[in-house]
Amino acid sequence: MWFFPAARPAVTSRSVSDAIAREEASGLAYVFWGRSTVLFLLAAWVSLTLPFERSQLYLGAIAAFALLGIVPFALRHRYAAHTRLLLGFVLLDAAALSFVLIVPTPFDFEGWTQQMNLRTPAFLYLGVFVVSMALSYKPALVIWTGLAAASTWTLGYLWVATRPDAIPFTSGDVLDEGMGAETALAKVLDPNAVGLARLSNQVVFLVLISVILTIVVVRSRALVRRQVAAEAQRAMLSRYFSPNIVREFAEGRWQPDEPGNRPVAVLFADMVDFTSISERLPPQDLIALLRAFHGRLAKVAFEQDGTIDKFIGDAVMVNFGTPRTRPDDAARALRCAARMADAIAAWNAEREQAGDPPVGVGIGVHYGYAVVGNIGDDHKLEYTVLGDTVNVASRLEQLTRQTGTDAVVSNELIEAVKASGADPHAIAPGLQNAGTFDIRGRREAVAVWTLGGG
């Protein structure tokens, strides 16, 4: 049965949570490997550009960063249980990075002061640190990283600005109307001067990129949710429609037509002697048998681009010509019947080797006009086919008991196969004209063909 807008498939919160959790774990892995790659490149650059006695501190810091990244990577699948621990490591990362960028003197010559460290572009590495956390797929972690970076950098900056030899100044101090240009320039360029306006701009920079990246991550998570919903819809549709039809649904290339009459091929297949079988088997074994039986029939139906209308107990109803009519509907229905019989025969061979009794199948196929459309109410709709064609197909399936064959096919279907340019005997070898039979509900006898069995 097929459900449309009134009965959209539900996406469980668990499926969404699982998908997000997988992305988060994967994101933390990306953070670790990206971090490791960057640190390796930095270590190589430091080793090549600085003398060994001056590069030792930086190489040690790089090694420390590498070690700090191992714990979050190891706990990526258990983030919820160790959230505080991981947030603590992020804070430690930010503090260590701020220390390395502020405290060591990168240039070993007289006159270079601690305050001049704040004027180098090294601060941008903090921005890279914050940006890298966007790979974690965790909005809260991005915000926390931005706050940690801004806080630790601010503390380090103010520590330098409050040293005894420091000369802190604000923009207002420099723009004081009473200060001449030379005096203002000398104040700014003093090796011990610390511009507090620069700190404000840097903090604003870190906050802005954290907010922007958080929005990006939130939108990415929303995209994952939509993808999970789409996959859930595709999974539900794949239970009823063939893969090519599912693609059309998913890509929005098909919409259900208005109810009306159209030519369709309808196939019914069910398990022979199901009643006696169900009496002998316990519930679990009976369900397993039905699933194996239905699974083989559904596989063949989908291979022939048929649409499963519904499962009815041990029976399955398949349509060809819905949700859209195709020139070879009748031919595919006949081929489906023949291959279903072959599939059950192959299964019985496996069952015989396992010492299990064989399972019989009865298949009825008819071709004609049927009413196609939605039935139901506003809460649940079923897109199905109704009418005489469906009834005749069901009666032909029951006729297999009388003929002792695997499949009974109406002459209307055979004529439709021929009209499409196909050879019925090539499609279903062993097809035989069985004459006419009276079927319940029909005043006129029906001409049929048989396949397989006795």
Coordinates of C-alpha atoms in Angstrom, one line a residue:
M1 CA 0.0 0.0 0.0
W2 CA 1.2 3.5 -0.7
F3 CA 0.8 6.5 1.6
F4 CA 0.9 10.1 0.4
P5 CA 0.8 13.5 2.1
A6 CA -1.7 12.6 4.7
A7 CA 0.5 9.8 5.9
R8 CA 4.0 11.0 5.5
P9 CA 6.6 8.6 6.9
A10 CA 7.7 9.5 10.4
V11 CA 11.4 10.0 11.1
T12 CA 12.2 8.8 14.6
S13 CA 14.2 11.1 16.8
R14 CA 16.5 8.1 17.4
S15 CA 17.4 7.9 13.7
V16 CA 18.2 11.6 13.6
S17 CA 20.1 11.4 16.9
D18 CA 22.1 8.5 15.6
A19 CA 22.9 10.3 12.3
I20 CA 24.0 13.4 14.2
A21 CA 26.1 11.3 16.6
R22 CA 27.9 9.7 13.7
E23 CA 28.6 13.0 12.1
E24 CA 29.9 14.4 15.4
A25 CA 32.2 11.4 16.0
S26 CA 33.4 11.8 12.5
G27 CA 33.9 15.5 12.9
L28 CA 36.0 15.0 16.0
A29 CA 38.1 12.6 14.0
Y30 CA 38.5 15.2 11.3
V31 CA 39.5 17.8 13.9
F32 CA 42.2 15.4 15.2
W33 CA 43.7 14.5 11.9
G34 CA 43.5 18.1 10.6
R35 CA 45.2 19.3 13.8
S36 CA 47.9 16.6 13.5
T37 CA 48.6 17.6 9.9
V38 CA 48.8 21.3 10.7
L39 CA 51.1 20.6 13.6
F40 CA 53.4 18.4 11.5
L41 CA 53.7 21.2 8.9
L42 CA 54.4 23.8 11.6
A43 CA 57.0 21.5 13.1
A44 CA 58.7 21.1 9.7
W45 CA 58.5 24.9 9.1
V46 CA 60.0 25.8 12.5
S47 CA 62.8 23.2 12.1
L48 CA 63.7 24.7 8.7
T49 CA 63.5 28.4 9.6
L50 CA 64.8 28.6 13.1
P51 CA 68.1 27.5 14.7
F52 CA 67.7 24.4 16.8
E53 CA 68.4 26.2 20.1
R54 CA 65.6 28.7 19.4
S55 CA 63.1 26.1 17.9
Q56 CA 63.2 23.7 20.9
L57 CA 60.5 25.6 22.8
Y58 CA 58.2 25.7 19.7
L59 CA 58.7 22.1 18.9
G60 CA 58.0 21.2 22.5
A61 CA 54.8 23.3 22.3
I62 CA 53.8 21.6 19.1
A63 CA 54.4 18.2 20.7
A64 CA 52.2 19.2 23.6
F65 CA 49.4 20.2 21.3
A66 CA 49.6 16.9 19.5
L67 CA 49.3 15.1 22.8
L68 CA 46.4 17.2 24.0
G69 CA 44.5 16.3 20.9
I70 CA 44.7 12.5 21.6
V71 CA 42.2 12.5 24.5
P72 CA 39.2 14.2 22.6
F73 CA 39.9 11.9 19.6
A74 CA 39.9 8.8 21.8
L75 CA 36.6 9.9 23.5
R76 CA 34.8 11.0 20.3
H77 CA 32.3 8.1 20.5
R78 CA 31.5 8.9 24.1
Y79 CA 31.2 12.7 23.9
A80 CA 28.0 12.9 26.0
A81 CA 29.6 10.9 28.9
H82 CA 32.8 13.0 28.9
T83 CA 31.6 16.4 27.9
R84 CA 33.2 18.3 30.8
L85 CA 36.5 16.5 30.2
L86 CA 36.6 17.4 26.5
L87 CA 35.6 21.0 27.2
G88 CA 38.4 21.1 29.7
F89 CA 40.9 20.0 27.1
V90 CA 39.7 22.6 24.7
L91 CA 40.2 25.3 27.4
L92 CA 43.7 23.9 28.0
D93 CA 44.4 24.0 24.3
A94 CA 43.4 27.7 24.1
A95 CA 45.4 28.5 27.2
A96 CA 48.5 26.7 25.9
L97 CA 48.2 28.3 22.4
S98 CA 47.8 31.8 23.9
F99 CA 50.8 31.2 26.2
V100 CA 53.0 30.2 23.2
L101 CA 51.9 33.2 21.1
I102 CA 52.4 35.7 23.9
V103 CA 55.2 34.7 26.3
P104 CA 58.2 33.3 24.3
T105 CA 60.2 35.9 22.4
P106 CA 60.3 34.8 18.8
F107 CA 63.2 37.1 17.9
D108 CA 66.4 36.9 19.8
F109 CA 67.9 40.4 19.6
E110 CA 68.3 43.3 22.0
G111 CA 65.4 45.7 22.3
W112 CA 62.7 43.2 21.6
T113 CA 60.2 43.4 24.4
Q114 CA 57.4 41.2 25.7
Q115 CA 54.9 43.8 24.6
M116 CA 56.0 43.6 21.0
N117 CA 54.9 40.0 20.8
L118 CA 51.3 41.3 20.8
R119 CA 52.0 43.1 17.5
T120 CA 52.9 40.1 15.4
P121 CA 50.3 38.3 13.3
A122 CA 50.7 35.2 15.4
F123 CA 47.3 36.0 16.9
L124 CA 45.7 34.6 13.7
Y125 CA 46.6 31.1 14.8
L126 CA 43.9 31.4 17.5
G127 CA 41.5 32.1 14.6
V128 CA 42.6 28.9 12.9
F129 CA 42.1 27.1 16.2
V130 CA 38.5 28.3 16.4
V131 CA 37.8 27.6 12.7
S132 CA 39.1 24.0 13.1
M133 CA 36.4 23.3 15.7
A134 CA 33.7 23.8 13.1
L135 CA 34.7 20.3 11.8
S136 CA 33.4 18.9 15.1
Y137 CA 29.8 19.4 14.0
K138 CA 29.0 20.6 17.5
P139 CA 27.6 24.1 17.8
A140 CA 28.2 24.3 21.5
L141 CA 31.8 23.2 21.1
V142 CA 32.4 25.9 18.5
I143 CA 31.0 28.6 20.9
W144 CA 33.0 27.2 23.8
T145 CA 36.2 27.2 21.7
G146 CA 35.6 30.8 20.7
L147 CA 35.0 31.9 24.3
A148 CA 38.0 29.9 25.5
A149 CA 40.2 31.5 22.9
A150 CA 38.9 35.0 23.6
S151 CA 39.2 34.6 27.4
T152 CA 42.7 33.1 27.5
W153 CA 44.0 35.6 24.9
T154 CA 42.5 38.5 26.9
L155 CA 44.1 37.3 30.1
G156 CA 47.5 36.9 28.5
Y157 CA 47.2 40.3 26.7
L158 CA 46.2 42.0 30.0
W159 CA 49.0 40.3 31.8
V160 CA 51.5 41.8 29.4
A161 CA 49.7 45.2 29.5
T162 CA 50.0 45.3 33.3
R163 CA 53.7 44.5 33.5
P164 CA 55.8 47.2 35.3
D165 CA 57.6 48.1 32.0
A166 CA 54.4 48.2 29.9
I167 CA 52.8 51.4 28.6
P168 CA 49.2 50.6 27.9
F169 CA 47.2 53.1 25.8
T170 CA 43.8 53.5 24.3
S171 CA 42.6 55.0 21.0
G172 CA 41.5 58.0 22.9
D173 CA 45.0 58.5 24.3
V174 CA 46.4 58.6 20.7
L175 CA 43.7 60.8 19.3
D176 CA 44.0 63.3 22.1
E177 CA 43.8 66.7 20.5
G178 CA 46.5 68.0 22.6
M179 CA 49.0 65.4 21.4
G180 CA 51.0 66.1 18.3
A181 CA 51.4 63.7 15.5
E182 CA 55.1 63.0 16.3
T183 CA 54.2 62.4 20.0
A184 CA 51.3 60.1 19.1
L185 CA 53.4 58.1 16.7
A186 CA 56.2 57.8 19.2
K187 CA 53.7 56.5 21.8
V188 CA 52.3 53.9 19.5
L189 CA 55.8 52.7 18.3
D190 CA 57.3 52.6 21.8
P191 CA 58.6 49.0 22.3
N192 CA 56.8 48.8 25.6
A193 CA 53.5 50.2 24.4
V194 CA 50.4 48.0 24.5
G195 CA 47.4 49.1 22.5
L196 CA 44.2 48.1 24.3
A197 CA 42.1 48.9 21.1
R198 CA 43.9 46.1 19.4
L199 CA 42.7 43.7 22.1
S200 CA 39.1 44.8 21.6
N201 CA 39.3 44.2 17.9
Q202 CA 40.9 40.8 18.4
V203 CA 38.2 39.7 20.8
V204 CA 35.5 41.0 18.5
F205 CA 37.1 39.0 15.7
L206 CA 37.1 35.8 17.7
V207 CA 33.5 36.3 18.8
L208 CA 32.3 37.0 15.2
I209 CA 34.0 34.0 13.6
S210 CA 32.7 31.9 16.4
V211 CA 29.1 33.1 15.8
I212 CA 29.4 32.7 12.0
L213 CA 30.9 29.2 12.3
T214 CA 28.2 28.2 14.8
I215 CA 25.5 29.3 12.4
V216 CA 27.3 27.2 9.6
V217 CA 27.4 24.2 11.9
V218 CA 23.7 24.6 12.9
R219 CA 22.7 24.8 9.2
S220 CA 24.9 21.8 8.4
R221 CA 23.1 19.8 11.2
A222 CA 19.8 20.9 9.8
L223 CA 20.9 19.6 6.4
V224 CA 21.8 16.2 8.0
R225 CA 18.3 16.1 9.5
R226 CA 16.7 16.7 6.2
Q227 CA 18.9 14.0 4.6
V228 CA 18.0 11.6 7.3
A229 CA 14.3 12.4 6.7
A230 CA 14.8 11.9 2.9
E231 CA 16.6 8.6 3.5
A232 CA 13.8 7.5 5.8
Q233 CA 11.2 8.4 3.1
R234 CA 13.3 6.5 0.5
A235 CA 13.6 3.5 2.8
M236 CA 9.8 3.4 3.3
L237 CA 9.1 3.9 -0.4
S238 CA 11.6 1.2 -1.3
R239 CA 9.4 -1.3 0.6
Y240 CA 6.7 -0.7 -2.0
F241 CA 8.2 0.7 -5.2
S242 CA 10.9 -0.4 -7.5
P243 CA 14.2 1.5 -7.2
N244 CA 13.7 3.5 -10.4
I245 CA 10.3 4.7 -9.1
V246 CA 11.8 5.6 -5.7
R247 CA 14.3 7.8 -7.5
E248 CA 11.5 9.6 -9.3
F249 CA 9.7 10.2 -6.0
A250 CA 12.9 11.4 -4.3
E251 CA 13.8 13.7 -7.1
G252 CA 10.3 15.2 -7.3
R253 CA 9.7 14.0 -10.9
W254 CA 6.5 12.3 -10.2
Q255 CA 3.2 13.3 -8.5
P256 CA 0.2 11.0 -8.1
D257 CA -2.3 11.5 -10.9
E258 CA -6.0 12.2 -10.4
P259 CA -8.1 9.1 -9.8
G260 CA -9.2 7.5 -13.1
N261 CA -9.3 4.4 -15.2
R262 CA -6.1 3.2 -16.8
P263 CA -4.7 -0.1 -18.2
V264 CA -2.7 -2.1 -15.6
A265 CA -1.4 -5.6 -15.1
V266 CA -2.2 -7.0 -11.7
L267 CA -0.4 -10.0 -10.2
F268 CA -1.4 -12.0 -7.2
A269 CA 1.0 -14.6 -5.7
D270 CA 0.5 -16.6 -2.5
M271 CA 1.7 -19.6 -0.7
V272 CA -0.2 -22.9 -1.5
D273 CA -1.7 -24.7 1.4
F274 CA -0.8 -21.9 3.8
T275 CA -3.5 -22.8 6.3
S276 CA -2.2 -26.3 7.0
I277 CA 1.4 -25.0 7.1
S278 CA 0.4 -22.3 9.7
E279 CA -1.2 -25.0 11.9
R280 CA 2.1 -27.0 12.1
L281 CA 4.6 -24.2 12.7
P282 CA 5.1 -22.1 15.9
P283 CA 4.6 -18.3 15.4
Q284 CA 8.3 -17.5 15.2
D285 CA 8.9 -20.1 12.5
L286 CA 5.8 -19.1 10.6
I287 CA 6.8 -15.4 10.5
A288 CA 10.3 -16.4 9.4
L289 CA 8.8 -18.6 6.6
L290 CA 6.5 -15.7 5.4
R291 CA 9.4 -13.2 5.4
A292 CA 11.5 -15.5 3.3
F293 CA 8.6 -16.2 0.9
H294 CA 7.6 -12.6 0.6
G295 CA 11.2 -11.4 0.3
R296 CA 11.9 -13.6 -2.7
L297 CA 8.7 -12.5 -4.4
A298 CA 9.3 -8.8 -3.7
K299 CA 12.9 -9.1 -5.1
V300 CA 11.6 -10.4 -8.4
A301 CA 8.8 -7.8 -8.5
F302 CA 11.3 -5.0 -8.0
E303 CA 13.6 -6.4 -10.6
Q304 CA 10.8 -6.1 -13.1
D305 CA 9.9 -2.6 -12.0
G306 CA 6.7 -3.7 -10.4
T307 CA 5.0 -1.9 -7.6
I308 CA 4.0 -3.8 -4.5
D309 CA 0.4 -2.7 -3.6
K310 CA 0.1 -4.7 -0.4
F311 CA 0.9 -7.9 1.4
I312 CA -2.3 -9.8 2.4
G313 CA -1.4 -12.6 4.8
D314 CA 0.7 -15.0 2.8
A315 CA -0.2 -13.3 -0.5
V316 CA 1.4 -10.3 -2.3
M317 CA -0.3 -8.0 -4.8
V318 CA 1.9 -6.4 -7.5
N319 CA 0.9 -3.8 -10.1
F320 CA 2.4 -2.9 -13.4
G321 CA 1.2 0.4 -14.8
T322 CA 1.3 2.3 -11.5
P323 CA 2.2 4.9 -10.6
R324 CA 2.5 5.5 -14.4
T325 CA 1.7 3.5 -17.5
R326 CA 4.5 2.0 -19.6
P327 CA 4.3 0.2 -22.9
D328 CA 5.8 -3.0 -21.6
D329 CA 3.6 -3.3 -18.4
A330 CA 2.1 -6.6 -19.6
A331 CA 5.4 -8.1 -20.7
R332 CA 7.1 -7.2 -17.4
A333 CA 4.1 -8.7 -15.5
L334 CA 4.4 -12.0 -17.4
R335 CA 8.2 -12.1 -16.9
C336 CA 7.6 -11.4 -13.2
A337 CA 5.2 -14.4 -12.9
A338 CA 7.7 -16.7 -14.6
R339 CA 10.6 -15.6 -12.5
M340 CA 8.7 -15.8 -9.3
A341 CA 7.9 -19.4 -10.0
D342 CA 11.6 -20.0 -10.8
A343 CA 12.6 -18.2 -7.5
I344 CA 10.4 -20.4 -5.4
A345 CA 11.6 -23.5 -7.3
A346 CA 15.2 -22.6 -6.5
W347 CA 14.2 -22.0 -2.9
N348 CA 12.6 -25.4 -2.6
A349 CA 15.8 -27.0 -3.9
E350 CA 17.6 -25.3 -1.0
R351 CA 14.9 -26.4 1.5
E352 CA 15.1 -30.0 0.2
Q353 CA 18.9 -30.0 0.9
A354 CA 18.2 -28.7 4.4
G355 CA 15.5 -31.3 5.0
D356 CA 12.6 -28.9 4.9
P357 CA 9.3 -29.5 3.1
P358 CA 8.8 -27.7 -0.2
V359 CA 6.6 -24.6 -0.4
G360 CA 4.1 -24.2 -3.3
V361 CA 3.2 -20.9 -5.0
G362 CA 0.2 -19.9 -6.9
I363 CA 0.3 -16.9 -9.3
G364 CA -2.5 -15.2 -11.2
V365 CA -2.0 -12.3 -13.7
H366 CA -4.6 -10.3 -15.5
Y367 CA -4.5 -7.2 -17.7
G368 CA -7.2 -4.6 -18.2
Y369 CA -8.6 -1.3 -17.0
A370 CA -8.7 -0.5 -13.3
V371 CA -9.6 2.5 -11.1
V372 CA -6.3 4.0 -9.8
G373 CA -6.2 6.6 -7.1
N374 CA -6.1 7.4 -3.4
I375 CA -8.6 5.9 -1.0
G376 CA -9.0 6.5 2.7
D377 CA -9.5 9.7 4.7
D378 CA -7.6 12.8 5.6
H379 CA -5.5 10.8 8.2
K380 CA -4.4 7.9 6.1
L381 CA -4.5 7.5 2.3
E382 CA -3.8 4.4 0.3
Y383 CA -2.9 4.7 -3.4
T384 CA -4.2 1.5 -5.0
V385 CA -6.0 -0.1 -7.9
L386 CA -9.6 -1.3 -7.8
G387 CA -12.1 -3.0 -10.0
D388 CA -12.8 -6.1 -12.1
T389 CA -9.2 -6.4 -13.3
V390 CA -8.0 -6.8 -9.7
N391 CA -10.8 -9.3 -8.9
V392 CA -10.0 -11.5 -12.0
A393 CA -6.3 -11.6 -11.2
S394 CA -7.2 -12.8 -7.6
R395 CA -9.5 -15.5 -9.1
L396 CA -6.8 -16.6 -11.5
E397 CA -4.4 -17.1 -8.6
Q398 CA -7.0 -19.3 -6.9
L399 CA -7.4 -21.2 -10.2
T400 CA -3.8 -22.5 -10.0
R401 CA -5.1 -25.1 -7.5
Q402 CA -7.6 -26.4 -10.0
T403 CA -5.0 -26.5 -12.9
G404 CA -2.2 -27.8 -10.8
T405 CA 0.2 -25.2 -12.2
D406 CA 2.4 -22.4 -10.7
A407 CA 0.8 -19.6 -12.7
V408 CA -2.4 -18.8 -14.5
V409 CA -2.3 -15.9 -16.9
S410 CA -5.3 -14.3 -18.7
N411 CA -5.5 -14.2 -22.5
E412 CA -5.9 -10.4 -22.2
L413 CA -2.5 -10.2 -20.7
I414 CA -1.0 -12.4 -23.5
E415 CA -2.6 -10.2 -26.1
A416 CA -1.2 -7.1 -24.4
V417 CA 2.3 -8.7 -24.5
K418 CA 2.0 -9.4 -28.2
A419 CA 0.7 -5.8 -28.8
S420 CA 3.8 -4.5 -27.2
G421 CA 6.0 -6.4 -29.7
A422 CA 7.2 -9.0 -27.3
D423 CA 6.9 -12.8 -27.7
P424 CA 5.1 -14.4 -24.7
H425 CA 6.8 -17.8 -25.2
A426 CA 10.2 -16.2 -25.2
I427 CA 9.4 -14.3 -22.0
A428 CA 7.9 -17.4 -20.2
P429 CA 9.1 -20.7 -21.7
G430 CA 6.6 -23.5 -21.1
L431 CA 3.6 -21.2 -21.4
Q432 CA 0.6 -23.3 -22.6
N433 CA -2.9 -22.4 -23.7
A434 CA -5.2 -24.0 -21.2
G435 CA -8.6 -23.0 -22.8
T436 CA -11.4 -21.3 -20.9
F437 CA -12.5 -21.6 -17.3
D438 CA -15.4 -20.3 -15.3
I439 CA -14.4 -18.1 -12.4
R440 CA -16.5 -16.9 -9.5
G441 CA -18.0 -13.5 -10.1
R442 CA -17.7 -13.6 -13.9
R443 CA -20.7 -14.5 -16.1
E444 CA -18.4 -15.3 -19.1
A445 CA -15.7 -17.9 -19.1
V446 CA -12.1 -16.6 -19.1
A447 CA -9.5 -17.8 -21.5
V448 CA -6.2 -18.5 -19.7
W449 CA -2.7 -19.7 -20.2
T450 CA -0.7 -21.8 -17.6
L451 CA 2.9 -22.0 -16.6
G452 CA 4.8 -24.6 -14.6
G453 CA 3.6 -27.3 -12.3
G454 CA 1.6 -30.3 -13.7

